[in-house]
């Protein structure tokens, strides 16, 4: 009798695991190929999912790299917006669409004047939602380059935050907690204009559906600031 009970329990657990693995509702849309969904291997029974680690280089978001763990979100971006909060005199973004064009050789340039008491926003969104849940998490963020020739310039990175937004541009989740300095040579990656700068990925881990991402940049007061945004990328 005890052996029969053990076999029955094992059979029940196997059915639960199989059902979770095969359930079509667990599938999410691949941001690179919307026609071909991918199974993100959701948690079974009860567990806390491990967030995807940040990319280790720009190559990790290269659309031509078959081994890339991230992909540009440009295929789902139909609207790019620039905005400010607070007092942001002489705040501007040059070529904002370059942060959402899927081209790692271009970038948008964010600049702010001295005496700024506000925040500069750059966001891109589209009509299709990226599906996530408490058991299926994803990471989305921005590759940024920043000068490293002074303490004030290095501090710029701590003033950048990533958020997810819905189809109307309203914040869903954020700010992101991870800001990873990957210490790469940008000149070797086809970006000679950014030679001598450091590369970082400012990201947010998501557990709710969203339609795009926003980067907030709050310059330090009394410092002429600049941040170059290369590309918005999402984990596959």
PDB file of C-alpha atoms in Angstrom:
ATOM      1  CA  UNK A   1       0.000   0.000   0.000  1.00  0.00           C
ATOM      2  CA  UNK A   2       2.833   2.425   0.912  1.00  0.00           C
ATOM      3  CA  UNK A   3       4.499   1.760  -2.462  1.00  0.00           C
ATOM      4  CA  UNK A   4       1.246   2.525  -4.294  1.00  0.00           C
ATOM      5  CA  UNK A   5       0.913   5.846  -2.444  1.00  0.00           C
ATOM      6  CA  UNK A   6       4.487   6.830  -3.339  1.00  0.00           C
ATOM      7  CA  UNK A   7       3.898   5.956  -6.994  1.00  0.00           C
ATOM      8  CA  UNK A   8       0.674   7.984  -7.032  1.00  0.00           C
ATOM      9  CA  UNK A   9       2.386  11.017  -5.513  1.00  0.00           C
ATOM     10  CA  UNK A  10       5.234  10.812  -8.011  1.00  0.00           C
ATOM     11  CA  UNK A  11       2.756  10.539 -10.888  1.00  0.00           C
ATOM     12  CA  UNK A  12       0.870  13.616  -9.668  1.00  0.00           C
ATOM     13  CA  UNK A  13       4.055  15.689  -9.380  1.00  0.00           C
ATOM     14  CA  UNK A  14       5.152  14.610 -12.851  1.00  0.00           C
ATOM     15  CA  UNK A  15       1.797  15.706 -14.258  1.00  0.00           C
ATOM     16  CA  UNK A  16       2.116  19.141 -12.612  1.00  0.00           C
ATOM     17  CA  UNK A  17       5.614  19.655 -13.953  1.00  0.00           C
ATOM     18  CA  UNK A  18       4.667  18.484 -17.443  1.00  0.00           C
ATOM     19  CA  UNK A  19       1.593  20.666 -17.498  1.00  0.00           C
ATOM     20  CA  UNK A  20       3.595  23.749 -16.538  1.00  0.00           C
ATOM     21  CA  UNK A  21       6.257  23.049 -19.139  1.00  0.00           C
ATOM     22  CA  UNK A  22       3.790  22.377 -21.954  1.00  0.00           C
ATOM     23  CA  UNK A  23       1.146  24.998 -21.183  1.00  0.00           C
ATOM     24  CA  UNK A  24       0.943  27.347 -24.184  1.00  0.00           C
ATOM     25  CA  UNK A  25      -0.009  30.208 -21.851  1.00  0.00           C
ATOM     26  CA  UNK A  26       3.563  30.195 -20.581  1.00  0.00           C
ATOM     27  CA  UNK A  27       4.887  31.217 -23.974  1.00  0.00           C
ATOM     28  CA  UNK A  28       5.962  34.808 -24.530  1.00  0.00           C
ATOM     29  CA  UNK A  29       6.564  36.708 -27.717  1.00  0.00           C
ATOM     30  CA  UNK A  30      10.140  36.786 -28.960  1.00  0.00           C
ATOM     31  CA  UNK A  31      11.034  40.520 -29.434  1.00  0.00           C
ATOM     32  CA  UNK A  32      13.175  39.578 -32.427  1.00  0.00           C
ATOM     33  CA  UNK A  33      10.702  37.245 -34.137  1.00  0.00           C
ATOM     34  CA  UNK A  34       7.078  37.850 -33.007  1.00  0.00           C
ATOM     35  CA  UNK A  35       5.900  34.882 -35.100  1.00  0.00           C
ATOM     36  CA  UNK A  36       8.082  32.411 -33.214  1.00  0.00           C
ATOM     37  CA  UNK A  37       7.349  32.510 -29.456  1.00  0.00           C
ATOM     38  CA  UNK A  38       9.939  31.273 -26.994  1.00  0.00           C
ATOM     39  CA  UNK A  39       9.386  29.405 -23.752  1.00  0.00           C
ATOM     40  CA  UNK A  40      11.189  31.301 -20.945  1.00  0.00           C
ATOM     41  CA  UNK A  41      11.083  28.165 -18.731  1.00  0.00           C
ATOM     42  CA  UNK A  42       8.766  29.515 -16.042  1.00  0.00           C
ATOM     43  CA  UNK A  43       8.963  28.398 -12.435  1.00  0.00           C
ATOM     44  CA  UNK A  44       7.196  25.165 -11.546  1.00  0.00           C
ATOM     45  CA  UNK A  45       5.302  24.484  -8.310  1.00  0.00           C
ATOM     46  CA  UNK A  46       6.659  27.433  -6.241  1.00  0.00           C
ATOM     47  CA  UNK A  47       9.925  29.325  -6.577  1.00  0.00           C
ATOM     48  CA  UNK A  48      11.472  32.760  -6.972  1.00  0.00           C
ATOM     49  CA  UNK A  49      12.772  33.289 -10.539  1.00  0.00           C
ATOM     50  CA  UNK A  50      16.347  34.383 -11.099  1.00  0.00           C
ATOM     51  CA  UNK A  51      16.529  37.614 -13.144  1.00  0.00           C
ATOM     52  CA  UNK A  52      18.487  37.404 -16.409  1.00  0.00           C
ATOM     53  CA  UNK A  53      22.013  38.731 -15.799  1.00  0.00           C
ATOM     54  CA  UNK A  54      22.944  41.994 -17.551  1.00  0.00           C
ATOM     55  CA  UNK A  55      24.739  41.829 -20.908  1.00  0.00           C
ATOM     56  CA  UNK A  56      28.524  41.667 -20.760  1.00  0.00           C
ATOM     57  CA  UNK A  57      29.202  43.692 -23.916  1.00  0.00           C
ATOM     58  CA  UNK A  58      27.530  45.410 -26.840  1.00  0.00           C
ATOM     59  CA  UNK A  59      27.925  42.154 -28.755  1.00  0.00           C
ATOM     60  CA  UNK A  60      25.426  40.649 -26.320  1.00  0.00           C
ATOM     61  CA  UNK A  61      22.777  42.828 -28.009  1.00  0.00           C
ATOM     62  CA  UNK A  62      24.040  42.596 -31.577  1.00  0.00           C
ATOM     63  CA  UNK A  63      21.110  41.555 -33.818  1.00  0.00           C
ATOM     64  CA  UNK A  64      23.613  39.815 -36.106  1.00  0.00           C
ATOM     65  CA  UNK A  65      25.074  37.738 -33.266  1.00  0.00           C
ATOM     66  CA  UNK A  66      23.278  34.351 -33.027  1.00  0.00           C
ATOM     67  CA  UNK A  67      24.593  33.890 -29.489  1.00  0.00           C
ATOM     68  CA  UNK A  68      23.424  37.264 -28.176  1.00  0.00           C
ATOM     69  CA  UNK A  69      21.357  37.008 -24.981  1.00  0.00           C
ATOM     70  CA  UNK A  70      19.676  40.374 -25.595  1.00  0.00           C
ATOM     71  CA  UNK A  71      18.004  42.017 -28.591  1.00  0.00           C
ATOM     72  CA  UNK A  72      17.281  45.637 -29.567  1.00  0.00           C
ATOM     73  CA  UNK A  73      13.644  46.644 -29.050  1.00  0.00           C
ATOM     74  CA  UNK A  74      13.521  48.732 -32.244  1.00  0.00           C
ATOM     75  CA  UNK A  75      11.123  46.354 -34.032  1.00  0.00           C
ATOM     76  CA  UNK A  76       8.410  47.198 -31.486  1.00  0.00           C
ATOM     77  CA  UNK A  77       9.084  50.931 -31.155  1.00  0.00           C
ATOM     78  CA  UNK A  78       6.664  53.199 -33.007  1.00  0.00           C
ATOM     79  CA  UNK A  79       6.951  56.271 -30.771  1.00  0.00           C
ATOM     80  CA  UNK A  80      10.053  57.968 -29.318  1.00  0.00           C
ATOM     81  CA  UNK A  81       9.548  60.766 -26.793  1.00  0.00           C
ATOM     82  CA  UNK A  82      11.790  63.285 -25.042  1.00  0.00           C
ATOM     83  CA  UNK A  83      10.621  65.161 -21.959  1.00  0.00           C
ATOM     84  CA  UNK A  84      11.799  67.012 -18.876  1.00  0.00           C
ATOM     85  CA  UNK A  85      10.747  67.260 -15.235  1.00  0.00           C
ATOM     86  CA  UNK A  86      11.538  70.145 -12.934  1.00  0.00           C
ATOM     87  CA  UNK A  87      13.913  72.926 -14.018  1.00  0.00           C
ATOM     88  CA  UNK A  88      16.008  71.582 -16.875  1.00  0.00           C
ATOM     89  CA  UNK A  89      17.414  74.629 -18.691  1.00  0.00           C
ATOM     90  CA  UNK A  90      19.379  73.835 -21.857  1.00  0.00           C
ATOM     91  CA  UNK A  91      18.503  70.153 -21.543  1.00  0.00           C
ATOM     92  CA  UNK A  92      18.351  68.471 -24.930  1.00  0.00           C
ATOM     93  CA  UNK A  93      18.631  65.114 -26.676  1.00  0.00           C
ATOM     94  CA  UNK A  94      20.281  64.952 -30.085  1.00  0.00           C
ATOM     95  CA  UNK A  95      19.020  62.179 -32.392  1.00  0.00           C
ATOM     96  CA  UNK A  96      16.731  60.470 -29.845  1.00  0.00           C
ATOM     97  CA  UNK A  97      15.645  57.791 -32.343  1.00  0.00           C
ATOM     98  CA  UNK A  98      19.238  56.517 -32.455  1.00  0.00           C
ATOM     99  CA  UNK A  99      18.663  54.887 -29.065  1.00  0.00           C
ATOM    100  CA  UNK A 100      15.920  52.738 -30.605  1.00  0.00           C
ATOM    101  CA  UNK A 101      17.140  52.075 -34.165  1.00  0.00           C
ATOM    102  CA  UNK A 102      18.722  48.632 -33.702  1.00  0.00           C
ATOM    103  CA  UNK A 103      22.083  50.026 -34.833  1.00  0.00           C
ATOM    104  CA  UNK A 104      24.888  49.699 -32.290  1.00  0.00           C
ATOM    105  CA  UNK A 105      27.055  52.123 -34.246  1.00  0.00           C
ATOM    106  CA  UNK A 106      24.774  55.119 -33.598  1.00  0.00           C
ATOM    107  CA  UNK A 107      23.776  56.887 -30.392  1.00  0.00           C
ATOM    108  CA  UNK A 108      21.707  59.739 -29.037  1.00  0.00           C
ATOM    109  CA  UNK A 109      23.408  62.449 -26.979  1.00  0.00           C
ATOM    110  CA  UNK A 110      21.820  63.852 -23.809  1.00  0.00           C
ATOM    111  CA  UNK A 111      23.209  67.144 -22.511  1.00  0.00           C
ATOM    112  CA  UNK A 112      22.276  69.498 -19.684  1.00  0.00           C
ATOM    113  CA  UNK A 113      23.532  72.910 -18.630  1.00  0.00           C
ATOM    114  CA  UNK A 114      24.920  74.060 -15.290  1.00  0.00           C
ATOM    115  CA  UNK A 115      22.371  74.797 -12.565  1.00  0.00           C
ATOM    116  CA  UNK A 116      19.879  72.096 -13.533  1.00  0.00           C
ATOM    117  CA  UNK A 117      17.304  70.998 -10.950  1.00  0.00           C
ATOM    118  CA  UNK A 118      15.394  68.557 -13.137  1.00  0.00           C
ATOM    119  CA  UNK A 119      15.357  65.293 -15.044  1.00  0.00           C
ATOM    120  CA  UNK A 120      15.657  64.506 -18.735  1.00  0.00           C
ATOM    121  CA  UNK A 121      13.504  61.624 -20.051  1.00  0.00           C
ATOM    122  CA  UNK A 122      14.028  59.503 -23.177  1.00  0.00           C
ATOM    123  CA  UNK A 123      11.506  56.767 -23.963  1.00  0.00           C
ATOM    124  CA  UNK A 124      10.487  54.416 -26.762  1.00  0.00           C
ATOM    125  CA  UNK A 125       7.355  52.285 -26.913  1.00  0.00           C
ATOM    126  CA  UNK A 126       5.112  50.360 -29.292  1.00  0.00           C
ATOM    127  CA  UNK A 127       1.682  48.718 -29.571  1.00  0.00           C
ATOM    128  CA  UNK A 128       2.785  45.173 -28.726  1.00  0.00           C
ATOM    129  CA  UNK A 129       3.210  44.215 -25.077  1.00  0.00           C
ATOM    130  CA  UNK A 130       6.112  42.175 -23.786  1.00  0.00           C
ATOM    131  CA  UNK A 131       4.586  39.476 -21.597  1.00  0.00           C
ATOM    132  CA  UNK A 132       6.097  38.913 -18.148  1.00  0.00           C
ATOM    133  CA  UNK A 133       4.780  37.696 -14.810  1.00  0.00           C
ATOM    134  CA  UNK A 134       5.972  37.131 -11.233  1.00  0.00           C
ATOM    135  CA  UNK A 135       7.341  33.755 -12.386  1.00  0.00           C
ATOM    136  CA  UNK A 136       8.650  34.880 -15.795  1.00  0.00           C
ATOM    137  CA  UNK A 137      10.903  37.921 -15.464  1.00  0.00           C
ATOM    138  CA  UNK A 138      12.882  39.807 -18.091  1.00  0.00           C
ATOM    139  CA  UNK A 139      15.511  42.527 -18.096  1.00  0.00           C
ATOM    140  CA  UNK A 140      15.312  45.637 -20.263  1.00  0.00           C
ATOM    141  CA  UNK A 141      17.635  48.608 -20.287  1.00  0.00           C
ATOM    142  CA  UNK A 142      19.943  50.992 -22.106  1.00  0.00           C
ATOM    143  CA  UNK A 143      23.581  50.833 -23.116  1.00  0.00           C
ATOM    144  CA  UNK A 144      25.058  54.217 -22.198  1.00  0.00           C
ATOM    145  CA  UNK A 145      28.512  55.753 -22.537  1.00  0.00           C
ATOM    146  CA  UNK A 146      29.842  58.366 -20.136  1.00  0.00           C
ATOM    147  CA  UNK A 147      33.139  60.245 -19.689  1.00  0.00           C
ATOM    148  CA  UNK A 148      35.496  59.058 -16.966  1.00  0.00           C
ATOM    149  CA  UNK A 149      37.967  61.917 -16.715  1.00  0.00           C
ATOM    150  CA  UNK A 150      36.763  63.279 -13.379  1.00  0.00           C
ATOM    151  CA  UNK A 151      34.880  62.308 -10.237  1.00  0.00           C
ATOM    152  CA  UNK A 152      31.943  64.464 -11.312  1.00  0.00           C
ATOM    153  CA  UNK A 153      31.698  62.669 -14.666  1.00  0.00           C
ATOM    154  CA  UNK A 154      31.741  59.214 -13.065  1.00  0.00           C
ATOM    155  CA  UNK A 155      28.912  60.347 -10.787  1.00  0.00           C
ATOM    156  CA  UNK A 156      26.739  60.847 -13.879  1.00  0.00           C
ATOM    157  CA  UNK A 157      26.083  57.127 -14.019  1.00  0.00           C
ATOM    158  CA  UNK A 158      24.432  57.049 -10.609  1.00  0.00           C
ATOM    159  CA  UNK A 159      21.964  59.654 -11.890  1.00  0.00           C
ATOM    160  CA  UNK A 160      20.606  57.429 -14.667  1.00  0.00           C
ATOM    161  CA  UNK A 161      17.622  55.106 -14.074  1.00  0.00           C
ATOM    162  CA  UNK A 162      15.604  52.719 -16.253  1.00  0.00           C
ATOM    163  CA  UNK A 163      11.842  52.146 -16.198  1.00  0.00           C
ATOM    164  CA  UNK A 164       9.290  50.152 -18.171  1.00  0.00           C
ATOM    165  CA  UNK A 165       6.296  51.963 -19.709  1.00  0.00           C
ATOM    166  CA  UNK A 166       2.944  50.977 -21.181  1.00  0.00           C
ATOM    167  CA  UNK A 167       1.525  51.799 -24.625  1.00  0.00           C
ATOM    168  CA  UNK A 168       0.723  55.356 -23.477  1.00  0.00           C
ATOM    169  CA  UNK A 169       4.165  55.990 -21.999  1.00  0.00           C
ATOM    170  CA  UNK A 170       2.974  55.654 -18.395  1.00  0.00           C
ATOM    171  CA  UNK A 171       5.491  54.110 -15.997  1.00  0.00           C
ATOM    172  CA  UNK A 172       4.917  50.438 -15.149  1.00  0.00           C
ATOM    173  CA  UNK A 173       7.976  49.426 -13.127  1.00  0.00           C
ATOM    174  CA  UNK A 174      11.237  50.968 -11.996  1.00  0.00           C
ATOM    175  CA  UNK A 175      13.613  52.454 -11.305  1.00  0.00           C
ATOM    176  CA  UNK A 176      16.026  49.670 -12.063  1.00  0.00           C
ATOM    177  CA  UNK A 177      18.460  48.613  -9.382  1.00  0.00           C
ATOM    178  CA  UNK A 178      21.346  47.407 -11.535  1.00  0.00           C
ATOM    179  CA  UNK A 179      23.833  49.657 -13.225  1.00  0.00           C
ATOM    180  CA  UNK A 180      26.672  47.583 -14.614  1.00  0.00           C
ATOM    181  CA  UNK A 181      29.941  49.109 -15.787  1.00  0.00           C
ATOM    182  CA  UNK A 182      31.337  46.744 -18.404  1.00  0.00           C
ATOM    183  CA  UNK A 183      34.597  48.721 -18.878  1.00  0.00           C
ATOM    184  CA  UNK A 184      34.800  48.213 -22.646  1.00  0.00           C
ATOM    185  CA  UNK A 185      36.755  50.016 -25.333  1.00  0.00           C
ATOM    186  CA  UNK A 186      34.093  51.624 -27.494  1.00  0.00           C
ATOM    187  CA  UNK A 187      36.572  52.487 -30.240  1.00  0.00           C
ATOM    188  CA  UNK A 188      36.877  48.788 -31.055  1.00  0.00           C
ATOM    189  CA  UNK A 189      33.107  48.579 -31.472  1.00  0.00           C
ATOM    190  CA  UNK A 190      32.791  51.142 -34.252  1.00  0.00           C
ATOM    191  CA  UNK A 191      32.180  54.169 -32.032  1.00  0.00           C
ATOM    192  CA  UNK A 192      35.333  56.305 -32.371  1.00  0.00           C
ATOM    193  CA  UNK A 193      33.446  59.429 -31.279  1.00  0.00           C
ATOM    194  CA  UNK A 194      33.095  57.871 -27.825  1.00  0.00           C
ATOM    195  CA  UNK A 195      36.744  56.925 -27.436  1.00  0.00           C
ATOM    196  CA  UNK A 196      37.917  57.309 -23.847  1.00  0.00           C
ATOM    197  CA  UNK A 197      34.443  56.835 -22.373  1.00  0.00           C
ATOM    198  CA  UNK A 198      33.137  53.927 -20.313  1.00  0.00           C
ATOM    199  CA  UNK A 199      30.203  51.708 -21.184  1.00  0.00           C
ATOM    200  CA  UNK A 200      27.388  50.716 -18.857  1.00  0.00           C
ATOM    201  CA  UNK A 201      23.993  49.002 -19.025  1.00  0.00           C
ATOM    202  CA  UNK A 202      21.275  50.735 -16.996  1.00  0.00           C
ATOM    203  CA  UNK A 203      18.403  48.279 -16.631  1.00  0.00           C
ATOM    204  CA  UNK A 204      15.274  47.209 -14.787  1.00  0.00           C
ATOM    205  CA  UNK A 205      14.006  43.674 -14.081  1.00  0.00           C
ATOM    206  CA  UNK A 206      10.346  43.314 -15.032  1.00  0.00           C
ATOM    207  CA  UNK A 207       7.533  41.127 -13.716  1.00  0.00           C
ATOM    208  CA  UNK A 208       4.584  42.950 -15.321  1.00  0.00           C
ATOM    209  CA  UNK A 209       3.649  43.332 -19.028  1.00  0.00           C
ATOM    210  CA  UNK A 210       5.046  46.475 -20.668  1.00  0.00           C
ATOM    211  CA  UNK A 211       5.363  48.140 -24.092  1.00  0.00           C
ATOM    212  CA  UNK A 212       8.688  49.926 -23.927  1.00  0.00           C
ATOM    213  CA  UNK A 213      11.376  51.535 -21.806  1.00  0.00           C
ATOM    214  CA  UNK A 214      12.349  54.948 -20.466  1.00  0.00           C
ATOM    215  CA  UNK A 215      15.716  56.302 -19.372  1.00  0.00           C
ATOM    216  CA  UNK A 216      15.753  59.105 -16.792  1.00  0.00           C
ATOM    217  CA  UNK A 217      18.866  61.241 -16.445  1.00  0.00           C
ATOM    218  CA  UNK A 218      19.182  63.684 -13.549  1.00  0.00           C
ATOM    219  CA  UNK A 219      22.387  65.750 -13.893  1.00  0.00           C
ATOM    220  CA  UNK A 220      24.278  66.899 -10.826  1.00  0.00           C
ATOM    221  CA  UNK A 221      23.681  70.539  -9.881  1.00  0.00           C
ATOM    222  CA  UNK A 222      26.479  72.826 -10.982  1.00  0.00           C
ATOM    223  CA  UNK A 223      28.036  70.327 -13.399  1.00  0.00           C
ATOM    224  CA  UNK A 224      27.908  70.503 -17.186  1.00  0.00           C
ATOM    225  CA  UNK A 225      26.661  66.983 -17.943  1.00  0.00           C
ATOM    226  CA  UNK A 226      26.392  64.628 -20.881  1.00  0.00           C
ATOM    227  CA  UNK A 227      25.295  61.037 -21.410  1.00  0.00           C
ATOM    228  CA  UNK A 228      25.354  59.107 -24.699  1.00  0.00           C
ATOM    229  CA  UNK A 229      22.614  56.493 -25.159  1.00  0.00           C
ATOM    230  CA  UNK A 230      23.598  53.769 -27.621  1.00  0.00           C
ATOM    231  CA  UNK A 231      20.701  51.305 -27.654  1.00  0.00           C
ATOM    232  CA  UNK A 232      17.715  49.957 -25.709  1.00  0.00           C
ATOM    233  CA  UNK A 233      17.881  46.161 -25.370  1.00  0.00           C
ATOM    234  CA  UNK A 234      15.784  43.406 -23.815  1.00  0.00           C
ATOM    235  CA  UNK A 235      16.676  39.899 -22.658  1.00  0.00           C
ATOM    236  CA  UNK A 236      15.560  37.138 -25.013  1.00  0.00           C
TER     237      UNK A 236
END
